[in-house]
C-alpha cells in the first residue's frame, strides 16, 4: 500500500528541496508523484532532454524508502512548442483558441501534438524504465479538465465528420437515424456537419440556446470526444509501454466527471486512478466515488490527488481547513474503501502561479503543523492495517448501474431543473449504505449475475443488449429495481415509438402512462404498501403514472388529481422480481422501498445498527467479516455492536459497545469460527 504526496521540485532551490525531503522522511510516506506540469524542464528546447533536475530527487527519496510516480507533462505544452505550432491549441465552444499562459491548452486530436506527446512520453519512459525507485507512470493530468475535453478546432471537425461517416456509411442513413428532418436540418453530405457548439462540460457556458442542436448529433459528439481523449491517452500509454512493464495510468476526475467514459478509458490502463477533494470540515466523506472506482477497475484503485487542507483556493474561493482528525480519517477511509495508493495534493504551499498560497500538507514556511502530524499518524495506522487490507476484499451483493450514455443524454436534454443523474445515483447509493448494505457501482456491461439486487437509476438510454441482460438477470432469479425514465431512448438518442418502458413492459408488467417533471407546487404524497402497513412520503424530480399489465401496484399517488393511480410496481418474472419506481421519493420512503428489494434478495446487512453520521465498510478477510467503522461526526458516537470483535488497530478484543471519538475509526474483525 502506498501513501504519499505530490511534489514540485522544479519550483525549488536546492536548500528548500533538502528541507522538504527531510520532512517527507519524517512523515513516514512511501510514494511521491512528480513532473506533471514540467515539460519546460524535461525538454527546455526541442529534442534536448534534461533529467538532471529530477534524478537526484528521485534518488534521494528512493534512498529513504520513498518510490516515485513520474508523470508525462503533456497538460502543459511549453512556450517553444506553442510558438512553433500554434495550430495545436485547444479551441473552445465559442471558437476561441485557449492561449498559452494557463494549462491544458492543447487539442488531443491534433496529429502534431500527438506526435510531440508521444515523443516526450517515450523519452521519459526510456530514461526511467530501469530506475529502481520509479514505481509507475502517470499520463498527462486530468484529461479534459477545466473545459478541455470538447475541442472545436478544424482538425476535430474533419475527424468528427469522418467518424460519423464510418458509423453511418451514408448521409441518408445519418439523416434518418438522427431525425434531421426536424427543423429542416437534413444534410447533403458529411462535409456540411458542424461540431455542436453546446456543451455538457462543467463550468463552460452554452454558446447558443442549449436546446437548438440535434440531440443525436450531440450525443455522438460526446462519444467521439470521449473516444478521442481515450485514443490520446492510449497513444502515450503505448509510448511508455514500449520501454517498461511498470504500471501506467492517468488521474481521472472520478465522479466530478469530465465526460470521459471511465469504464472504457481504463480498460487499456493498468489501474484506475482518480483525484478526489471531499470537504473535511463537518460532513461525511462520500464513498460513492470509491464504489464507482471499484466498479471501473475491479481491484484496488489509486487516488493520485487527494485533499490536503484548506486556506486559499484555485477555484475562485478559499477552502475550509479539515476538522481536527478529519485528514487522518479521510486517508484511512480511502484505503478501507479500496484504495491501494493515496497521494495528497500537495506537499507544500506554492508561493507563485495560479495556485499560489493553496492548501498543502506543509504551510509555506516549511514548518510542520497539525495536517503534517495527521498524515504522519495515518501513515503509522496504515502500516498496522496493511496486512489485513491487502488480504481482504469487497463481496457486495448489491449493484447500482451507472451509465455514461444516460448521463450525457440527460445533460443534453435535462428533464427537470433539480435533477442531476450523478447525484441521483449517489442518493440511492447512500440510502443503501445507511441501511448497512455494501454496494458496487457498475456499468451496464458488467456481469450482473453475481449480485442479488441490481438497481438501475434513470436508465434513459438503453441498448437492446442491456435490456436483454436485465431480463435474463431477473428471469434467472435476480431482484431488479428500475426508476423512472427506463428505456425512453435508443442509443441514437431518439425516443422510441412504443409504450414505456420501451422493450421492458413485459419485465416490469406495467406501461407508463402520463409523465411530467415535479415542481414544488405539484409534489404529491406517495403511499407505499410494505406488506406490514402503509408508509407515506413526498415525491420529487419526475412523475410517471403506471398502468398495471401483470404487475402488482405497491405504490400509489395518495393525493392530487392522480390520487389512486399507480406509481410503484412489483412484478414476478421467471424466478426473479422486477420493481419499477415511477417517481423520485423522499429519503425515508426510498429507504422503505429499498428494504423490500433487499428482503426479496435476502441481502446481508451489517449486523449492528449504524448511527447517523457513521459509515461502515464491510470487507471479507477469508471467511470472516471485517467492518471498517468511521465516525464522521464532530461528536463522540456510540455504536452498539451486540457481539465481540477484535480491534485490529489496538490489537485487542472489544466489547459489545464502543464509543468512537469525533472523526474516529475502528477496524473490527469478526472472531474466527472454529
Ligand atoms: C486538480 C489538478 C491539480 C490542482 C488541483 C487543485 O484538478 O489536477 O493540479 O490544480 O486540482 O488544487
Ligand atoms: Zn481539436
XYZ file of C-alpha atoms and ligand atoms in Angstrom:
687
model
C 0.000 0.000 0.000
C 1.307 3.372 -0.991
C 0.773 6.642 0.808
C 2.310 9.981 -0.081
C 2.128 13.371 -1.754
C 2.528 15.322 -4.990
C 5.707 17.319 -5.130
C 7.128 20.029 -7.417
C 10.939 20.114 -7.194
C 11.022 22.176 -10.420
C 9.787 25.128 -8.331
C 12.575 24.975 -5.807
C 16.133 25.780 -4.927
C 18.324 23.013 -3.514
C 18.100 24.155 0.105
C 14.316 24.012 0.085
C 14.356 20.579 -1.532
C 16.683 19.342 1.223
C 14.366 20.749 3.861
C 11.284 19.201 2.233
C 12.805 15.773 1.709
C 13.855 15.616 5.330
C 10.262 16.367 6.324
C 8.919 13.738 3.925
C 11.124 11.158 5.551
C 9.760 12.159 8.938
C 6.248 11.923 7.551
C 6.639 8.180 7.036
C 5.269 8.170 3.495
C 6.426 5.859 0.715
C 5.279 7.456 -2.559
C 5.745 10.833 -4.274
C 4.227 11.949 -7.585
C 6.186 14.413 -9.708
C 6.607 16.054 -13.090
C 3.095 16.505 -14.495
C 3.481 20.172 -15.418
C 7.233 20.359 -16.057
C 7.638 19.906 -19.810
C 9.735 23.081 -19.984
C 12.201 21.394 -17.608
C 12.137 17.930 -19.186
C 12.671 19.375 -22.695
C 13.786 23.009 -22.433
C 14.493 23.156 -26.160
C 13.101 20.870 -28.799
C 14.849 17.500 -28.728
C 17.097 18.450 -25.755
C 16.081 16.399 -22.792
C 17.116 17.146 -19.266
C 16.504 14.948 -16.259
C 19.185 16.375 -14.005
C 16.660 18.430 -12.034
C 14.614 15.328 -11.171
C 17.057 12.409 -10.983
C 18.734 13.416 -7.708
C 15.366 13.992 -6.038
C 14.167 10.535 -7.084
C 17.445 9.035 -5.890
C 17.324 10.757 -2.537
C 13.689 9.832 -1.971
C 14.493 6.267 -3.014
C 17.332 6.060 -0.557
C 14.773 6.915 2.129
C 12.388 4.198 1.023
C 10.116 6.524 -0.954
C 9.146 5.470 -4.501
C 8.273 7.906 -7.277
C 5.482 8.100 -9.823
C 6.770 10.048 -12.823
C 4.155 11.866 -14.884
C 4.198 12.869 -18.512
C 3.943 16.688 -18.637
C 1.570 16.982 -21.584
C -1.035 19.026 -19.711
C 1.359 21.943 -20.272
C 2.837 22.185 -23.763
C 5.829 24.546 -23.435
C 6.122 28.006 -24.954
C 8.529 26.916 -27.697
C 6.100 24.269 -28.897
C 3.094 26.578 -28.961
C 5.157 29.239 -30.716
C 6.253 26.792 -33.390
C 2.860 25.079 -33.763
C 0.035 27.394 -32.730
C -2.362 25.019 -34.504
C -2.116 22.594 -31.572
C -4.109 24.934 -29.335
C -7.444 23.891 -27.900
C -10.454 25.668 -29.401
C -13.438 26.121 -27.119
C -17.143 26.187 -27.948
C -17.029 29.898 -28.793
C -14.363 29.151 -31.391
C -11.711 30.821 -29.230
C -8.258 29.240 -29.072
C -7.025 28.814 -25.497
C -3.799 30.795 -25.394
C -0.504 29.794 -23.827
C -0.359 31.030 -20.246
C -2.610 28.601 -18.399
C -2.690 24.837 -18.693
C -4.384 22.176 -20.842
C -4.194 24.460 -23.890
C -3.936 21.674 -26.458
C -6.094 19.689 -28.848
C -5.963 15.965 -28.073
C -6.741 15.133 -31.720
C -4.114 17.318 -33.303
C -1.638 14.958 -35.050
C 1.315 17.286 -34.457
C 0.544 17.429 -30.745
C 0.050 13.693 -30.577
C 3.488 13.209 -32.067
C 5.141 15.590 -29.605
C 3.262 13.956 -26.735
C 4.356 10.527 -27.871
C 7.982 11.683 -28.073
C 8.138 13.257 -24.613
C 6.342 10.264 -23.062
C 8.793 7.903 -24.755
C 11.799 9.953 -23.651
C 10.616 9.919 -20.031
C 9.808 6.215 -20.106
C 13.165 5.377 -21.693
C 15.002 7.362 -19.052
C 13.139 5.939 -16.060
C 12.233 2.423 -17.201
C 15.040 0.803 -15.220
C 15.221 3.238 -12.336
C 14.525 1.052 -9.281
C 12.935 3.994 -7.474
C 10.414 4.770 -10.192
C 7.382 2.732 -9.466
C 4.812 3.811 -12.062
C 3.940 6.381 -14.722
C 1.056 8.830 -14.889
C -0.115 10.067 -18.294
C -0.926 13.790 -18.549
C -3.029 15.350 -15.785
C -6.809 15.158 -15.513
C -7.664 14.753 -19.190
C -10.483 17.065 -20.280
C -10.343 19.023 -17.024
C -11.245 22.731 -16.980
C -13.358 22.522 -20.119
C -10.754 20.969 -22.428
C -12.440 17.758 -23.458
C -14.569 19.074 -26.333
C -12.237 20.777 -28.802
C -13.760 22.570 -31.826
C -10.663 23.095 -33.974
C -10.620 22.315 -37.720
C -8.797 19.006 -37.095
C -11.547 17.884 -34.733
C -14.243 18.961 -37.175
C -12.826 16.913 -40.012
C -12.165 13.951 -37.794
C -15.725 14.038 -36.436
C -17.135 14.088 -39.965
C -15.057 11.012 -40.811
C -16.130 9.359 -37.567
C -19.777 9.905 -38.489
C -19.192 8.602 -41.985
C -17.600 5.439 -40.624
C -20.513 4.986 -38.237
C -23.435 5.713 -40.577
C -22.000 4.856 -44.003
C -24.233 7.214 -45.951
C -25.572 10.661 -45.230
C -29.095 9.344 -45.860
C -28.668 6.872 -43.025
C -27.384 9.593 -40.699
C -30.324 11.820 -41.607
C -32.733 9.000 -40.904
C -31.258 7.891 -37.587
C -30.789 11.404 -36.253
C -34.157 12.661 -37.392
C -32.529 15.680 -39.031
C -35.756 16.371 -40.894
C -36.786 18.163 -37.695
C -36.343 21.924 -38.306
C -35.185 21.029 -41.802
C -31.652 20.150 -40.680
C -31.179 17.486 -43.364
C -27.593 17.236 -44.668
C -26.487 16.650 -48.257
C -23.049 15.345 -47.351
C -20.831 14.822 -44.295
C -18.748 17.918 -45.053
C -21.703 20.118 -44.036
C -21.804 18.850 -40.475
C -20.612 21.286 -37.816
C -19.366 20.363 -34.393
C -22.164 21.037 -31.920
C -21.250 24.200 -30.072
C -23.282 23.485 -26.982
C -21.617 21.550 -24.304
C -22.219 19.426 -21.260
C -18.812 20.263 -19.843
C -18.778 21.503 -16.277
C -18.109 25.250 -15.891
C -18.487 26.010 -19.593
C -21.171 28.394 -20.843
C -23.506 27.454 -23.692
C -22.762 29.248 -26.948
C -26.354 29.358 -28.251
C -29.666 28.398 -26.629
C -28.973 24.944 -25.306
C -31.915 23.214 -26.949
C -31.242 24.247 -30.577
C -28.936 21.476 -31.669
C -29.843 17.949 -32.663
C -29.621 15.711 -29.568
C -28.485 12.687 -31.580
C -25.625 14.640 -33.117
C -24.747 15.977 -29.692
C -24.643 12.515 -28.134
C -22.406 11.311 -30.950
C -20.128 14.286 -30.333
C -19.848 13.284 -26.675
C -18.942 9.742 -27.702
C -16.477 10.988 -30.290
C -14.731 13.297 -27.802
C -14.621 10.639 -25.104
C -13.092 8.189 -27.606
C -10.643 10.820 -28.876
C -9.413 11.561 -25.370
C -9.011 7.835 -24.736
C -7.089 7.456 -28.015
C -4.809 10.308 -26.986
C -4.247 8.725 -23.589
C -3.540 5.332 -25.135
C -1.021 6.708 -27.596
C 1.011 7.869 -24.602
C 0.479 4.529 -22.926
C 1.951 2.795 -25.976
C 4.921 5.152 -25.946
C 5.631 4.251 -22.308
C 4.890 0.545 -22.579
C 7.487 0.201 -25.332
C 10.075 0.653 -22.578
C 8.625 -0.770 -19.421
C 6.123 -3.099 -17.772
C 5.693 -0.792 -14.805
C 2.105 0.304 -14.147
C 0.807 3.097 -16.355
C -2.306 5.086 -15.561
C -3.766 8.573 -15.606
C -5.602 10.605 -12.986
C -9.309 10.750 -13.795
C -11.633 13.213 -12.125
C -13.816 10.418 -10.736
C -17.459 11.302 -10.393
C -16.746 15.001 -10.796
C -16.887 13.677 -14.306
C -15.093 15.345 -17.188
C -17.301 13.420 -19.578
C -14.873 10.710 -20.478
C -16.368 7.250 -20.150
C -14.038 5.910 -17.495
C -15.362 2.377 -17.783
C -13.917 2.399 -21.311
C -10.901 4.639 -20.710
C -9.362 2.431 -18.061
C -9.733 -0.842 -19.911
C -6.412 -0.011 -21.520
C -4.564 1.091 -18.364
C -3.139 -0.901 -15.502
C -5.149 0.576 -12.656
C -7.984 3.050 -12.183
C -6.725 6.263 -10.655
C -8.607 9.429 -9.835
C -8.489 12.683 -7.878
C -10.802 13.487 -5.016
C -11.249 16.645 -2.918
C -14.012 15.963 -0.405
C -14.777 18.599 2.188
C -13.388 17.548 5.573
C -14.979 20.081 7.852
C -18.259 18.806 9.233
C -19.960 16.335 6.935
C -19.265 12.768 5.920
C -16.942 11.825 3.097
C -18.952 10.286 0.292
C -17.753 6.777 -0.528
C -19.788 6.819 -3.734
C -16.749 7.736 -5.913
C -14.884 4.821 -4.314
C -17.670 2.376 -5.153
C -17.560 3.671 -8.726
C -13.775 3.246 -8.707
C -14.127 -0.406 -7.655
C -16.625 -0.839 -10.475
C -14.200 0.595 -13.023
C -11.170 -1.470 -12.088
C -12.459 -4.478 -10.134
C -9.371 -4.261 -7.932
C -7.635 -1.711 -5.752
C -7.689 1.812 -7.199
C -5.360 4.768 -6.741
C -6.066 8.260 -5.519
C -3.336 10.216 -7.280
C -4.571 13.507 -5.844
C -6.317 13.652 -2.520
C -7.333 16.617 -0.427
C -4.711 18.004 1.937
C -6.141 21.039 3.650
C -7.728 24.448 3.310
C -6.879 28.120 3.061
C -6.634 29.811 -0.322
C -8.039 28.020 -3.347
C -7.809 27.790 -7.115
C -11.477 27.914 -7.988
C -12.266 31.469 -7.025
C -12.888 30.738 -3.387
C -10.963 29.500 -0.450
C -11.317 26.062 1.055
C -12.126 25.217 4.680
C -9.479 23.511 6.759
C -10.172 19.933 7.865
C -11.754 19.428 11.277
C -9.126 18.058 13.675
C -8.659 14.371 12.910
C -10.528 14.521 9.618
C -7.499 14.435 7.339
C -6.106 11.370 9.040
C -9.513 9.748 8.950
C -10.019 10.613 5.261
C -6.833 8.834 4.231
C -7.639 5.698 6.217
C -11.226 5.772 4.940
C -9.961 5.810 1.330
C -7.788 2.765 1.969
C -10.663 0.983 3.690
C -12.863 1.760 0.676
C -10.455 0.045 -1.684
C -7.548 2.394 -2.443
C -4.094 0.814 -2.793
C -2.438 4.205 -3.147
C -3.305 7.648 -1.817
C -1.250 10.760 -2.601
C -2.242 14.085 -1.084
C -2.220 17.175 -3.263
C 0.231 18.555 -2.370
C 3.223 18.695 -0.058
C 3.973 22.382 0.494
C 2.152 25.606 -0.315
C 3.161 27.319 -3.582
C 4.316 30.948 -3.425
C 3.573 31.649 -7.091
C 1.370 30.816 -10.046
C -2.366 30.291 -10.380
C -2.366 28.099 -7.294
C -0.298 30.400 -5.103
C -0.952 30.053 -1.382
C -3.178 26.993 -1.957
C -3.749 24.224 0.506
C -0.992 21.710 1.208
C 0.240 19.366 3.922
C 3.001 21.779 4.966
C 2.483 25.544 5.033
C 4.561 27.983 3.009
C 7.086 28.488 5.827
C 8.006 24.803 5.849
C 7.029 24.295 9.483
C 5.058 21.114 10.171
C 1.674 21.729 11.795
C -1.373 19.633 12.555
C -2.022 18.455 8.996
C 1.528 17.147 8.830
C 1.081 15.232 12.077
C -2.216 13.795 10.927
C -0.653 12.431 7.755
C 2.120 11.019 9.880
C -0.427 9.319 12.142
C -2.325 7.956 9.132
C 0.933 6.538 7.752
C 1.508 4.784 11.079
C -2.005 3.330 11.138
C -1.684 2.240 7.549
C 1.366 0.165 8.426
C -0.700 -1.696 11.002
C -3.660 -2.106 8.685
C -1.814 -3.063 5.522
C -1.675 -6.829 6.103
C -5.377 -7.067 6.765
C -6.392 -4.650 3.999
C -4.220 -6.403 1.431
C -5.799 -9.724 2.261
C -9.404 -8.651 2.438
C -11.773 -7.539 -0.276
C -15.331 -6.464 -1.003
C -18.023 -9.044 -1.656
C -21.012 -6.796 -2.239
C -24.411 -8.221 -3.058
C -25.979 -5.047 -4.397
C -25.023 -3.082 -7.504
C -26.097 0.306 -8.804
C -25.704 0.674 -12.578
C -24.069 3.923 -13.638
C -24.260 4.704 -17.331
C -22.360 7.445 -19.158
C -24.710 7.462 -22.152
C -27.715 8.153 -19.926
C -25.699 10.765 -18.048
C -24.795 12.545 -21.275
C -28.283 12.270 -22.756
C -29.761 13.729 -19.575
C -27.277 16.600 -19.649
C -28.022 17.273 -23.305
C -31.749 17.299 -22.635
C -32.409 17.687 -18.917
C -35.769 16.506 -17.579
C -36.122 18.775 -14.582
C -34.150 21.639 -13.084
C -33.285 19.930 -9.839
C -32.497 16.534 -11.305
C -28.857 15.535 -11.637
C -28.132 11.984 -12.777
C -24.875 11.548 -10.854
C -26.407 12.906 -7.648
C -29.446 10.694 -8.077
C -27.275 7.573 -8.388
C -25.415 8.800 -5.302
C -28.654 9.337 -3.391
C -29.641 5.716 -3.942
C -26.135 4.546 -3.113
C -26.130 6.460 0.184
C -29.583 5.228 1.189
C -28.356 1.666 0.741
C -25.200 2.311 2.727
C -27.311 3.830 5.513
C -29.201 0.534 5.590
C -25.921 -1.267 6.293
C -25.519 -2.672 2.807
C -22.345 -2.815 0.718
C -22.804 -1.517 -2.817
C -20.801 -1.672 -6.049
C -21.300 0.892 -8.787
C -21.007 -0.825 -12.145
C -21.580 -0.326 -15.861
C -24.348 -1.998 -17.811
C -21.658 -4.080 -19.461
C -20.776 -5.800 -16.227
C -21.825 -9.295 -15.296
C -24.989 -8.845 -13.201
C -25.383 -12.434 -12.064
C -23.031 -12.080 -9.087
C -25.442 -9.589 -7.444
C -28.600 -10.330 -5.503
C -30.103 -6.909 -6.129
C -29.391 -4.600 -9.061
C -30.638 -1.013 -9.192
C -30.831 0.985 -12.400
C -31.405 4.693 -11.706
C -32.922 6.652 -14.611
C -31.605 4.347 -17.362
C -32.723 6.736 -20.068
C -30.641 5.393 -22.961
C -30.583 1.632 -23.252
C -29.316 -0.722 -25.897
C -31.292 -3.839 -26.774
C -28.435 -5.813 -25.350
C -28.698 -4.065 -21.967
C -32.431 -4.815 -21.919
C -31.840 -8.474 -22.744
C -29.286 -8.750 -19.975
C -31.623 -7.211 -17.404
C -34.361 -9.639 -18.389
C -32.016 -12.574 -18.226
C -30.821 -11.455 -14.809
C -34.333 -11.279 -13.367
C -35.534 -14.390 -15.170
C -32.802 -16.391 -13.522
C -33.681 -15.161 -10.042
C -32.297 -11.641 -9.645
C -34.075 -8.732 -7.997
C -34.136 -5.591 -10.116
C -35.286 -2.093 -9.248
C -35.532 0.434 -12.040
C -36.545 4.029 -11.546
C -38.445 6.346 -13.889
C -37.172 7.109 -17.408
C -36.269 3.482 -18.163
C -35.608 2.800 -21.828
C -37.067 6.091 -23.011
C -34.420 6.475 -25.728
C -32.437 4.239 -28.032
C -28.651 4.571 -28.456
C -29.233 7.085 -31.258
C -30.777 9.301 -28.574
C -34.191 9.079 -30.234
C -37.452 8.466 -28.474
C -38.884 5.054 -29.277
C -42.391 4.818 -30.715
C -43.552 2.192 -28.229
C -45.030 2.056 -24.754
C -42.643 2.922 -21.945
C -40.522 1.419 -20.514
C -39.662 0.541 -24.108
C -38.883 -3.107 -24.622
C -39.325 -3.749 -20.892
C -43.092 -3.681 -20.377
C -43.115 -7.483 -20.008
C -40.275 -7.434 -17.482
C -41.964 -4.869 -15.258
C -45.550 -5.853 -16.047
C -46.571 -2.214 -16.490
C -46.965 0.513 -19.056
C -46.120 4.108 -18.249
C -48.989 6.498 -18.883
C -48.521 10.222 -18.319
C -45.177 11.815 -17.414
C -44.095 15.243 -16.161
C -41.456 16.973 -14.037
C -42.282 17.564 -10.376
C -42.096 21.160 -9.234
C -42.700 22.277 -5.692
C -46.359 23.120 -6.154
C -47.140 19.826 -7.930
C -45.404 17.468 -5.494
C -47.635 14.610 -4.378
C -47.805 12.242 -1.436
C -46.927 8.678 -2.312
C -48.307 5.726 -0.322
C -46.250 2.558 -0.292
C -47.712 -0.737 0.873
C -44.809 -2.580 2.503
C -46.822 -5.655 3.375
C -46.582 -4.669 7.037
C -48.524 -1.433 6.559
C -48.621 1.744 4.528
C -45.855 4.335 4.591
C -46.184 7.778 3.072
C -43.806 10.418 1.824
C -43.407 13.171 -0.744
C -42.154 12.867 -4.311
C -39.715 14.872 -6.432
C -37.900 15.211 -9.777
C -40.195 13.373 -12.170
C -43.605 11.715 -12.023
C -44.955 8.875 -14.112
C -48.259 7.077 -13.768
C -48.127 3.311 -14.085
C -50.764 1.183 -15.803
C -50.524 -2.341 -14.434
C -50.259 -5.044 -17.020
C -49.499 -8.074 -14.892
C -47.607 -6.344 -12.077
C -48.884 -5.650 -8.593
C -49.123 -1.950 -7.718
C -47.478 -1.434 -4.342
C -47.287 2.348 -4.501
C -49.937 4.876 -5.465
C -50.453 8.625 -5.510
C -52.262 9.478 -2.277
C -53.386 12.976 -3.262
C -53.574 15.477 -6.159
C -55.730 14.700 -9.166
C -53.708 11.485 -9.590
C -54.981 10.059 -6.291
C -55.241 6.280 -6.565
C -53.096 5.960 -9.697
C -50.095 3.639 -9.633
C -46.500 4.803 -9.212
C -44.555 1.821 -7.795
C -44.941 -1.739 -9.029
C -43.628 -5.221 -8.352
C -43.644 -7.992 -10.910
C -42.592 -11.633 -10.861
C -40.627 -12.508 -13.943
C -39.185 -16.003 -14.313
C -37.793 -16.780 -10.888
C -36.936 -13.159 -10.053
C -38.646 -9.899 -9.179
C -38.697 -6.575 -11.001
C -39.642 -3.347 -9.217
C -40.451 -0.146 -11.074
C -40.409 3.226 -9.356
C -42.162 5.963 -11.324
C -41.042 8.985 -9.293
C -38.332 10.348 -7.007
C -39.055 9.609 -3.342
C -38.373 11.394 -0.082
C -35.430 9.711 1.710
C -37.380 7.681 4.291
C -39.799 6.375 1.724
C -36.989 5.454 -0.634
C -35.405 3.537 2.243
C -38.653 1.588 2.758
C -38.794 0.611 -0.896
C -35.142 -0.396 -0.924
C -35.753 -2.558 2.143
C -38.400 -4.502 0.238
C -35.975 -5.212 -2.597
C -33.210 -6.155 -0.144
C -35.558 -8.576 1.615
C -36.549 -10.163 -1.685
C -32.902 -10.656 -2.497
C -32.012 -11.889 1.039
C -29.184 -9.365 1.092
C -26.950 -9.485 4.159
C -26.584 -6.307 6.159
C -24.144 -5.069 8.768
C -25.197 -6.941 11.942
C -25.419 -3.844 14.145
C -27.288 -0.552 13.861
C -25.293 2.137 12.085
C -25.911 5.534 13.707
C -26.418 8.666 11.612
C -23.074 10.161 10.616
C -21.303 6.803 10.825
C -20.307 4.681 7.850
C -19.438 1.004 7.893
C -17.480 -0.515 5.027
C -17.727 -4.305 5.116
C -14.959 -6.448 3.657
C -14.185 -10.159 3.771
C -10.996 -11.441 5.335
C -11.061 -15.119 4.429
C -14.469 -16.172 5.659
C -14.519 -13.508 8.348
C -16.250 -10.176 8.140
C -14.141 -7.081 8.591
C -16.129 -3.951 9.463
C -14.358 -0.640 8.943
C -16.286 1.896 11.021
C -15.936 5.671 10.549
C -17.444 8.338 12.754
C -17.733 11.398 10.513
C -19.382 13.413 13.255
C -17.687 16.066 15.309
C -19.077 14.419 18.473
C -18.271 11.067 20.041
C -20.660 8.385 18.862
C -21.577 5.101 20.495
C -22.134 2.007 18.413
C -23.980 -0.944 19.937
C -22.186 -3.885 18.402
C -24.135 -6.597 20.209
C -21.242 -9.020 19.851
C -17.498 -9.181 20.463
C -14.971 -8.218 17.829
C -11.230 -7.946 17.524
C -9.953 -4.358 17.202
C -7.255 -4.561 14.547
C -5.576 -1.246 15.350
C -5.469 -1.794 19.110
C -4.683 -5.484 18.726
C -7.211 -6.397 21.416
C -10.820 -7.587 21.737
C -13.667 -5.061 22.065
C -16.881 -5.456 23.977
C -20.443 -5.113 22.799
C -20.486 -1.341 22.863
C -17.843 1.027 21.528
C -17.587 4.777 21.576
C -15.825 6.383 18.640
C -14.259 9.798 19.232
C -15.034 12.657 16.808
C -13.608 11.704 13.360
C -12.533 8.358 14.826
C -12.331 4.988 13.152
C -12.220 1.337 14.087
C -11.417 -1.847 12.203
C -13.449 -4.681 13.666
C -12.703 -8.255 12.753
C -15.251 -10.944 13.418
C -13.988 -13.684 15.663
C -12.822 -16.787 13.793
C -15.387 -19.596 13.638
C -13.652 -22.795 14.557
C -6.732 19.303 -9.690
C -5.453 19.390 -10.508
C -4.283 19.830 -9.665
C -4.660 21.046 -8.857
C -5.905 20.751 -8.044
C -6.428 21.939 -7.285
O -7.859 19.294 -10.510
O -5.157 18.144 -11.101
O -3.183 20.117 -10.499
O -4.899 22.109 -9.716
O -6.952 20.391 -8.869
O -5.555 22.394 -6.341
Zn -9.195 19.945 -31.868
